[in-house]
Coordinates of N, CA and C and ligand atoms in Angstrom, one line a residue:
M1 N -15.2 -11.9 -1.9 CA -15.3 -10.5 -1.4 C -16.6 -9.9 -1.8
V2 N -17.3 -10.5 -2.7 CA -18.6 -10.0 -3.2 C -19.6 -9.8 -2.0
G3 N -20.3 -8.7 -2.0 CA -21.3 -8.5 -1.0 C -20.9 -8.0 0.3
V4 N -19.6 -7.8 0.4 CA -19.1 -7.3 1.7 C -19.5 -5.8 1.9
K5 N -20.1 -5.6 3.1 CA -20.5 -4.2 3.3 C -19.7 -3.6 4.4
L6 N -19.3 -2.3 4.2 CA -18.5 -1.6 5.1 C -19.2 -0.4 5.5
A7 N -19.4 -0.2 6.8 CA -20.1 1.0 7.3 C -19.0 2.0 7.9
V8 N -19.0 3.2 7.3 CA -18.1 4.2 7.9 C -18.9 4.9 9.0
V9 N -18.3 4.8 10.2 CA -19.1 5.3 11.3 C -18.7 6.7 11.6
L10 N -17.4 7.1 11.6 CA -17.0 8.3 12.2 C -15.8 8.8 11.5
V11 N -15.7 10.1 11.2 CA -14.5 10.7 10.8 C -14.3 11.9 11.7
V12 N -13.2 12.0 12.4 CA -12.9 13.1 13.3 C -11.6 13.8 12.9
L13 N -11.7 15.1 12.7 CA -10.5 15.8 12.4 C -10.0 16.6 13.7
V14 N -8.8 16.3 14.1 CA -8.3 16.9 15.3 C -7.0 17.7 14.9
G15 N -7.2 19.0 14.7 CA -6.1 19.8 14.2 C -5.6 19.3 12.9
G16 N -4.3 19.1 12.7 CA -3.8 18.6 11.5 C -3.9 17.1 11.5
D17 N -4.0 16.5 12.7 CA -4.0 15.0 12.7 C -5.4 14.5 12.5
V18 N -5.5 13.2 12.2 CA -6.7 12.6 11.9 C -6.9 11.4 12.6
S19 N -8.1 11.3 13.3 CA -8.5 10.0 13.8 C -9.8 9.6 13.1
F20 N -9.9 8.4 12.8 CA -11.1 7.9 12.2 C -11.5 6.5 12.6
S21 N -12.7 6.2 12.5 CA -13.1 4.8 12.8 C -14.1 4.2 11.8
M22 N -14.0 3.0 11.6 CA -14.9 2.3 10.7 C -15.4 1.0 11.4
T23 N -16.5 0.6 11.0 CA -17.0 -0.7 11.4 C -16.9 -1.7 10.3
I24 N -16.3 -2.8 10.5 CA -16.2 -3.8 9.4 C -17.0 -5.0 9.9
G25 N -17.9 -5.4 9.2 CA -18.8 -6.5 9.6 C -18.1 -7.8 9.8
N26 N -18.7 -8.7 10.5 CA -18.1 -10.0 10.7 C -18.0 -10.8 9.4
D27 N -18.9 -10.5 8.5 CA -18.8 -11.1 7.1 C -17.5 -10.8 6.5
A28 N -17.2 -9.5 6.6 CA -15.9 -9.0 5.9 C -14.7 -9.7 6.5
R29 N -14.7 -9.8 7.8 CA -13.6 -10.5 8.5 C -13.5 -12.0 8.0
G30 N -14.6 -12.6 7.9 CA -14.6 -14.0 7.5 C -14.1 -14.1 6.1
D31 N -14.6 -13.3 5.2 CA -14.2 -13.3 3.8 C -12.7 -13.1 3.7
L32 N -12.3 -12.1 4.5 CA -10.9 -11.7 4.4 C -10.0 -12.9 4.8
A33 N -10.3 -13.5 5.9 CA -9.5 -14.6 6.4 C -9.5 -15.7 5.3
R34 N -10.6 -16.0 4.8 CA -10.7 -17.1 3.7 C -9.8 -16.7 2.5
E35 N -10.0 -15.5 2.1 CA -9.3 -15.0 0.9 C -7.8 -15.1 1.1
D36 N -7.3 -14.6 2.3 CA -5.9 -14.7 2.6 C -5.4 -16.1 2.5
K37 N -6.1 -17.0 3.1 CA -5.7 -18.4 3.2 C -5.6 -19.0 1.8
V38 N -6.7 -18.7 1.0 CA -6.7 -19.2 -0.3 C -5.6 -18.7 -1.2
A39 N -5.3 -17.4 -1.0 CA -4.2 -16.8 -1.8 C -2.9 -17.5 -1.5
F40 N -2.6 -17.7 -0.2 CA -1.3 -18.3 0.1 C -1.3 -19.8 -0.3
E41 N -2.4 -20.5 -0.1 CA -2.4 -21.9 -0.5 C -2.2 -22.0 -2.0
D42 N -2.9 -21.1 -2.8 CA -2.9 -21.2 -4.2 C -1.4 -21.0 -4.7
T43 N -0.7 -20.0 -4.1 CA 0.6 -19.8 -4.6 C 1.6 -20.9 -4.3
T44 N 1.3 -21.5 -3.1 CA 2.2 -22.6 -2.7 C 2.0 -23.8 -3.7
E45 N 0.7 -24.0 -4.0 CA 0.4 -25.1 -4.9 C 1.1 -24.9 -6.3
A46 N 0.9 -23.6 -6.8 CA 1.4 -23.3 -8.1 C 2.9 -23.5 -8.1
A47 N 3.6 -23.1 -7.0 CA 5.0 -23.2 -7.0 C 5.4 -24.7 -7.0
G48 N 4.6 -25.5 -6.5 CA 4.9 -27.0 -6.5 C 4.7 -27.5 -7.9
E49 N 3.8 -27.0 -8.7 CA 3.5 -27.5 -10.0 C 4.6 -27.1 -11.0
I50 N 5.0 -25.8 -10.8 CA 6.0 -25.3 -11.8 C 7.3 -25.0 -11.0
P51 N 8.1 -26.0 -10.8 CA 9.2 -25.9 -9.8 C 10.2 -24.8 -10.2
A52 N 10.5 -23.9 -9.3 CA 11.5 -22.9 -9.4 C 11.4 -22.0 -10.7
A53 N 10.2 -21.9 -11.2 CA 10.0 -21.1 -12.4 C 10.5 -19.6 -12.2
T54 N 10.0 -19.1 -11.0 CA 10.4 -17.7 -10.7 C 11.8 -17.5 -10.4
T55 N 12.4 -18.4 -9.6 CA 13.8 -18.2 -9.2 C 14.7 -18.3 -10.4
E56 N 14.3 -19.0 -11.5 CA 15.2 -19.2 -12.6 C 15.4 -18.0 -13.5
V57 N 14.3 -17.2 -13.6 CA 14.4 -16.1 -14.5 C 14.9 -14.8 -13.9
L58 N 14.8 -14.7 -12.5 CA 15.2 -13.5 -11.9 C 16.7 -13.6 -11.3
P59 N 17.4 -12.5 -11.4 CA 18.8 -12.5 -10.8 C 18.7 -12.7 -9.3
A60 N 19.7 -13.4 -8.8 CA 19.7 -13.7 -7.4 C 19.4 -12.5 -6.5
E61 N 20.1 -11.4 -6.8 CA 20.0 -10.2 -5.9 C 18.5 -9.7 -5.8
D62 N 17.8 -9.9 -6.9 CA 16.4 -9.4 -6.9 C 15.4 -10.2 -6.0
I63 N 15.8 -11.4 -5.6 CA 14.9 -12.3 -4.9 C 15.4 -12.6 -3.5
S64 N 16.4 -11.8 -3.1 CA 17.0 -12.2 -1.8 C 16.1 -12.2 -0.6
C65 N 15.1 -11.4 -0.6 CA 14.2 -11.3 0.6 C 12.9 -12.0 0.3
R66 N 12.8 -12.6 -0.8 CA 11.5 -13.3 -1.2 C 11.4 -14.7 -0.5
I67 N 10.2 -15.0 -0.1 CA 9.9 -16.3 0.5 C 9.5 -17.3 -0.6
P68 N 10.1 -18.4 -0.7 CA 9.8 -19.4 -1.8 C 8.3 -19.8 -1.6
G69 N 7.6 -19.9 -2.8 CA 6.2 -20.4 -2.7 C 5.2 -19.2 -2.7
I70 N 5.7 -18.0 -2.5 CA 4.7 -16.9 -2.5 C 5.0 -16.1 -3.8
T71 N 3.9 -15.7 -4.4 CA 4.0 -14.9 -5.7 C 4.0 -13.4 -5.3
Y72 N 5.0 -12.7 -5.8 CA 5.2 -11.3 -5.5 C 4.8 -10.5 -6.8
P73 N 4.4 -9.2 -6.6 CA 4.1 -8.5 -5.3 C 2.8 -9.1 -4.7
I74 N 2.8 -8.9 -3.3 CA 1.6 -9.4 -2.6 C 0.6 -8.3 -2.5
G75 N -0.7 -8.6 -2.8 CA -1.7 -7.6 -2.7 C -2.3 -7.5 -1.3
I76 N -3.1 -6.4 -1.1 CA -3.8 -6.3 0.1 C -5.2 -5.8 -0.2
E77 N -6.2 -6.4 0.4 CA -7.6 -6.0 0.1 C -8.0 -4.8 1.0
F78 N -9.1 -4.2 0.6 CA -9.6 -3.0 1.3 C -9.8 -3.3 2.8
E79 N -10.5 -4.4 3.2 CA -10.8 -4.7 4.5 C -9.6 -4.8 5.4
E80 N -8.6 -5.5 5.0 CA -7.4 -5.6 5.8 C -6.7 -4.3 5.9
L81 N -6.6 -3.6 4.8 CA -6.0 -2.2 4.8 C -6.7 -1.3 5.8
A82 N -8.0 -1.3 5.7 CA -8.8 -0.4 6.6 C -8.5 -0.8 8.1
E83 N -8.5 -2.1 8.4 CA -8.2 -2.5 9.8 C -6.8 -2.1 10.2
R84 N -5.9 -2.3 9.3 CA -4.5 -2.0 9.6 C -4.2 -0.5 9.8
L85 N -5.0 0.3 9.1 CA -4.9 1.8 9.3 C -5.5 2.1 10.6
L86 N -6.6 1.5 11.0 CA -7.2 1.8 12.3 C -6.3 1.3 13.5
N87 N -5.6 0.2 13.3 CA -4.8 -0.2 14.5 C -3.3 0.1 14.3
N88 N -3.0 1.0 13.3 CA -1.7 1.6 13.1 C -0.6 0.5 12.8
S89 N -0.9 -0.5 12.1 CA 0.1 -1.5 11.8 C 0.5 -1.5 10.3
V90 N 0.3 -0.3 9.7 CA 0.7 -0.2 8.3 C 1.3 1.2 8.0
V91 N 2.3 1.2 7.0 CA 2.7 2.5 6.5 C 2.2 2.6 5.1
L92 N 1.2 3.4 4.9 CA 0.5 3.5 3.5 C 1.1 4.7 2.7
I93 N 1.7 4.3 1.6 CA 2.3 5.4 0.7 C 1.6 5.5 -0.6
D94 N 1.1 6.7 -0.8 CA 0.3 7.1 -2.0 C 1.4 7.6 -3.0
V95 N 1.4 7.0 -4.2 CA 2.4 7.4 -5.2 C 1.8 8.4 -6.3
R96 N 0.6 8.9 -6.0 CA 0.0 9.9 -6.9 C 0.7 11.2 -6.7
N97 N 0.5 12.1 -7.6 CA 1.1 13.5 -7.5 C 0.3 14.3 -6.5
R98 N 1.0 15.2 -6.0 CA 0.4 16.1 -4.9 C -0.9 16.8 -5.4
W99 N -0.9 17.2 -6.6 CA -2.1 17.9 -7.1 C -3.3 17.0 -7.2
E100 N -3.1 15.7 -7.4 CA -4.2 14.7 -7.4 C -4.8 14.6 -6.0
L101 N -3.9 14.6 -5.0 CA -4.3 14.5 -3.6 C -5.1 15.7 -3.2
E102 N -4.7 16.9 -3.7 CA -5.4 18.1 -3.4 C -6.8 18.1 -4.0
E103 N -6.9 17.4 -5.2 CA -8.2 17.3 -5.8 C -9.2 16.3 -5.2
T104 N -8.6 15.2 -4.7 CA -9.5 14.1 -4.3 C -9.5 13.9 -2.8
G105 N -8.5 14.5 -2.1 CA -8.3 14.2 -0.7 C -7.4 12.9 -0.6
K106 N -6.9 12.6 0.6 CA -6.0 11.5 0.7 C -6.6 10.4 1.6
L107 N -6.1 9.2 1.4 CA -6.5 8.2 2.3 C -6.0 8.5 3.7
P108 N -6.8 8.2 4.8 CA -6.3 8.5 6.1 C -5.0 7.9 6.5
R109 N -4.2 8.8 7.1 CA -2.8 8.4 7.6 C -1.9 8.0 6.5
S110 N -2.2 8.3 5.2 CA -1.3 7.9 4.1 C -0.2 9.0 4.0
Q111 N 0.9 8.5 3.5 CA 2.1 9.4 3.2 C 2.1 9.6 1.7
N112 N 2.9 10.5 1.2 CA 2.9 10.8 -0.3 C 4.4 10.8 -0.8
V113 N 4.7 9.9 -1.7 CA 5.9 9.9 -2.4 C 5.5 9.7 -3.9
P114 N 5.5 10.8 -4.7 CA 5.0 10.7 -6.1 C 5.9 9.7 -6.9
L115 N 5.2 9.0 -7.8 CA 6.0 8.0 -8.6 C 7.2 8.5 -9.3
P116 N 7.1 9.7 -9.9 CA 8.3 10.2 -10.7 C 9.5 10.3 -9.8
E117 N 9.4 10.5 -8.5 CA 10.6 10.6 -7.7 C 10.8 9.4 -6.8
F118 N 10.0 8.4 -7.0 CA 10.0 7.2 -6.1 C 11.4 6.6 -5.9
K119 N 12.0 6.3 -7.1 CA 13.3 5.6 -7.0 C 14.3 6.4 -6.3
T120 N 14.4 7.7 -6.7 CA 15.3 8.7 -6.1 C 15.1 8.7 -4.6
A121 N 13.8 8.8 -4.2 CA 13.5 8.9 -2.8 C 14.0 7.7 -2.0
F122 N 13.9 6.5 -2.6 CA 14.3 5.3 -1.8 C 15.8 5.1 -1.9
N123 N 16.5 5.9 -2.7 CA 18.0 5.9 -2.6 C 18.5 7.0 -1.7
L124 N 17.6 7.8 -1.1 CA 18.1 8.8 -0.2 C 18.5 8.2 1.1
S125 N 19.3 8.9 1.9 CA 19.7 8.4 3.2 C 18.4 8.5 4.1
P126 N 18.3 7.8 5.2 CA 17.1 7.9 6.0 C 16.9 9.3 6.5
E127 N 18.0 10.1 6.8 CA 17.8 11.4 7.2 C 17.2 12.3 6.2
E128 N 17.8 12.2 4.9 CA 17.3 13.0 3.8 C 15.8 12.7 3.5
F129 N 15.5 11.4 3.6 CA 14.1 10.9 3.3 C 13.2 11.5 4.3
L130 N 13.5 11.4 5.5 CA 12.6 11.9 6.6 C 12.4 13.4 6.4
K131 N 13.5 14.2 6.1 CA 13.4 15.6 5.9 C 12.4 16.0 4.8
K132 N 12.6 15.2 3.7 CA 11.8 15.6 2.5 C 10.4 15.1 2.5
Y133 N 10.2 13.9 3.1 CA 8.8 13.3 3.0 C 8.1 13.3 4.3
G134 N 8.7 13.6 5.4 CA 8.0 13.7 6.7 C 7.6 12.4 7.4
F135 N 8.2 11.3 6.9 CA 8.0 10.1 7.7 C 9.2 9.2 7.5
V136 N 9.4 8.3 8.4 CA 10.6 7.4 8.5 C 10.7 6.6 7.3
K137 N 11.9 6.6 6.6 CA 12.1 5.8 5.4 C 12.0 4.3 5.8
P138 N 11.1 3.6 5.1 CA 11.0 2.1 5.4 C 12.3 1.4 5.1
E139 N 12.5 0.4 5.9 CA 13.7 -0.5 5.6 C 13.3 -1.6 4.7
P140 N 14.2 -2.1 3.9 CA 13.9 -3.2 2.9 C 13.1 -4.4 3.5
E141 N 13.5 -4.7 4.7 CA 12.9 -5.9 5.3 C 11.5 -5.7 5.9
D142 N 11.1 -4.4 6.0 CA 9.8 -4.1 6.6 C 8.6 -4.8 5.8
D143 N 7.7 -5.4 6.6 CA 6.6 -6.0 6.0 C 5.3 -5.3 6.2
N144 N 5.4 -4.0 6.6 CA 4.2 -3.3 6.9 C 3.9 -2.1 6.0
V145 N 4.6 -2.1 4.8 CA 4.5 -1.0 3.8 C 3.5 -1.4 2.7
V146 N 2.6 -0.5 2.5 CA 1.6 -0.7 1.4 C 1.6 0.5 0.5
L147 N 1.6 0.2 -0.8 CA 1.5 1.3 -1.8 C 0.1 1.4 -2.4
T148 N -0.3 2.6 -2.7 CA -1.6 2.9 -3.3 C -1.4 4.0 -4.3
C149 N -2.3 4.0 -5.4 CA -2.3 5.1 -6.3 C -3.7 5.4 -6.7
R150 N -4.0 5.7 -8.0 CA -5.4 6.0 -8.3 C -6.1 4.7 -8.7
S151 N -5.6 4.0 -9.7 CA -6.3 2.9 -10.3 C -5.6 1.6 -10.1
G152 N -4.4 1.6 -9.5 CA -3.7 0.4 -9.2 C -2.6 0.1 -10.3
R153 N -2.4 1.0 -11.2 CA -1.3 0.8 -12.2 C 0.0 1.3 -11.7
R154 N 0.0 2.6 -11.3 CA 1.3 3.2 -10.9 C 2.0 2.5 -9.8
I155 N 1.3 1.8 -8.9 CA 1.9 1.1 -7.8 C 2.8 0.0 -8.3
L156 N 2.5 -0.6 -9.5 CA 3.3 -1.6 -10.1 C 4.6 -1.1 -10.5
R157 N 4.6 0.2 -11.1 CA 5.9 0.8 -11.5 C 6.7 1.2 -10.3
A158 N 6.0 1.6 -9.2 CA 6.7 2.0 -8.0 C 7.4 0.7 -7.4
W159 N 6.6 -0.4 -7.4 CA 7.2 -1.7 -6.9 C 8.4 -2.0 -7.8
D160 N 8.3 -1.9 -9.1 CA 9.5 -2.2 -10.0 C 10.7 -1.4 -9.6
A161 N 10.4 -0.1 -9.2 CA 11.5 0.8 -8.8 C 12.3 0.4 -7.6
I162 N 11.6 -0.2 -6.6 CA 12.2 -0.4 -5.3 C 12.4 -1.9 -5.0
E163 N 11.8 -2.8 -5.8 CA 12.0 -4.2 -5.5 C 13.5 -4.6 -5.7
P164 N 14.2 -4.1 -6.7 CA 15.6 -4.4 -6.8 C 16.4 -3.9 -5.6
L165 N 15.9 -3.0 -4.9 CA 16.6 -2.5 -3.7 C 16.4 -3.4 -2.5
G166 N 15.6 -4.4 -2.7 CA 15.4 -5.4 -1.6 C 14.0 -5.3 -0.9
Y167 N 13.2 -4.4 -1.4 CA 11.9 -4.1 -0.8 C 10.9 -5.2 -1.3
C168 N 11.1 -6.5 -1.0 CA 10.3 -7.5 -1.5 C 9.0 -7.6 -0.8
K169 N 8.9 -7.2 0.4 CA 7.7 -7.4 1.2 C 6.7 -6.3 1.2
V170 N 7.0 -5.3 0.4 CA 6.0 -4.2 0.2 C 4.7 -4.8 -0.5
R171 N 3.6 -4.4 0.0 CA 2.3 -4.9 -0.5 C 1.6 -3.8 -1.3
L172 N 0.8 -4.3 -2.3 CA 0.1 -3.3 -3.2 C -1.4 -3.4 -3.0
Y173 N -2.0 -2.2 -2.8 CA -3.4 -2.1 -2.7 C -3.9 -1.8 -4.2
F174 N -4.2 -2.9 -4.9 CA -4.6 -2.8 -6.3 C -5.8 -2.1 -6.5
G175 N -6.8 -2.1 -5.5 CA -8.0 -1.3 -5.7 C -7.7 0.2 -5.7
S176 N -6.7 0.6 -4.9 CA -6.3 2.0 -4.8 C -7.4 3.0 -4.6
Y177 N -7.2 4.2 -4.9 CA -8.1 5.3 -4.6 C -9.5 5.0 -5.1
L178 N -9.6 4.5 -6.4 CA -10.9 4.2 -7.0 C -11.8 3.2 -6.1
D179 N -11.1 2.2 -5.6 CA -11.8 1.3 -4.7 C -12.2 1.9 -3.4
W180 N -11.3 2.6 -2.9 CA -11.5 3.3 -1.6 C -12.7 4.2 -1.7
K181 N -12.7 5.0 -2.8 CA -13.8 6.0 -3.0 C -15.2 5.2 -3.2
A182 N -15.1 4.2 -4.0 CA -16.3 3.4 -4.3 C -17.0 2.9 -3.1
R183 N -16.2 2.6 -2.0 CA -16.7 2.1 -0.8 C -17.0 3.2 0.2
S184 N -17.0 4.4 -0.3 CA -17.3 5.6 0.5 C -16.5 5.6 1.8
A185 N -15.3 5.2 1.7 CA -14.4 5.2 2.9 C -13.9 6.7 3.1
P186 N -13.4 7.0 4.3 CA -13.0 8.4 4.6 C -11.9 8.9 3.7
L187 N -12.0 10.2 3.3 CA -10.9 10.8 2.6 C -10.6 12.1 3.3
I188 N -9.3 12.4 3.5 CA -8.9 13.6 4.2 C -8.5 14.7 3.3
P189 N -9.1 15.9 3.5 CA -8.7 17.0 2.6 C -7.2 17.4 2.7
V190 N -6.7 17.7 1.5 CA -5.2 18.1 1.4 C -5.2 19.6 1.0
P191 N -4.6 20.4 1.8 CA -4.5 21.8 1.5 C -3.8 22.1 0.2
K192 N -4.2 23.1 -0.6 CA -3.5 23.5 -1.8 C -2.1 23.9 -1.5
S193 N -1.2 23.3 -2.3 CA 0.2 23.7 -2.2 C 0.4 25.1 -2.6
L194 N 1.4 25.8 -1.9 CA 1.7 27.2 -2.2 C 2.6 27.3 -3.5
E195 N 3.2 26.2 -3.8 CA 4.1 26.2 -4.9 C 3.3 26.3 -6.2
P196 N 3.9 27.0 -7.3 CA 3.2 27.1 -8.5 C 3.0 25.8 -9.2
Ligands
NAG1 C1 -4.1 -5.0 13.2 O1 -5.0 -5.6 12.3 C2 -4.6 -6.6 11.5 C3 -5.7 -6.9 10.4 O2 -6.9 -7.2 11.1 C4 -4.2 -7.8 12.3 O3 -3.8 -8.9 11.6 C5 -3.1 -7.4 13.3 O4 -2.8 -8.4 14.2 C6 -3.5 -6.1 14.1 N1 -2.4 -5.6 14.8 C7 -2.5 -5.2 16.0 C8 -1.2 -4.7 16.6 O5 -3.5 -5.1 16.6

């Protein structure tokens, strides 16, 4: 992934909604494909060398939706995340606090469920969740959910909170906000909350 250049071409604000576009070089796509392949091959090999190591330590209900041979949680790199945001094939959830989003802006099309209320949120009914957070509550089997935070630490705690609920396929953007910002990718202003 070293040396990958990403050019941010355009950011358009249309009312409250946001459309944006980025150009990702062919180099980035190539690297991405290679990296994905390597990651999956590596984990499969590792699983072969250390048979059933993971399945032995974890209770059965915690691994019900896991695919053997893949190490969880699965990460996602900047290039793939950016492409998936552009083609609307991802639900990106930022687990930072609202005041942090107000300070830094938010990643385009991201939703916000702060870490302190993460577990409670995912125990809400779909109706309550939608009302409180303004987007459809992901189903445990969904494979299009990505978590992000500031530095990549809080997403691990968020994953810990919902993985036992069966959300095995949630992916983590370990680079998170710091990586996004370092690449000068678009950030969308968040209005100051009226609450004290
Ligand atoms: C969206 O982009 C991702 C990453 O490049 C790709 O794998 C996926 O097939 C695309 N989905 C659609 C619906 O175009």
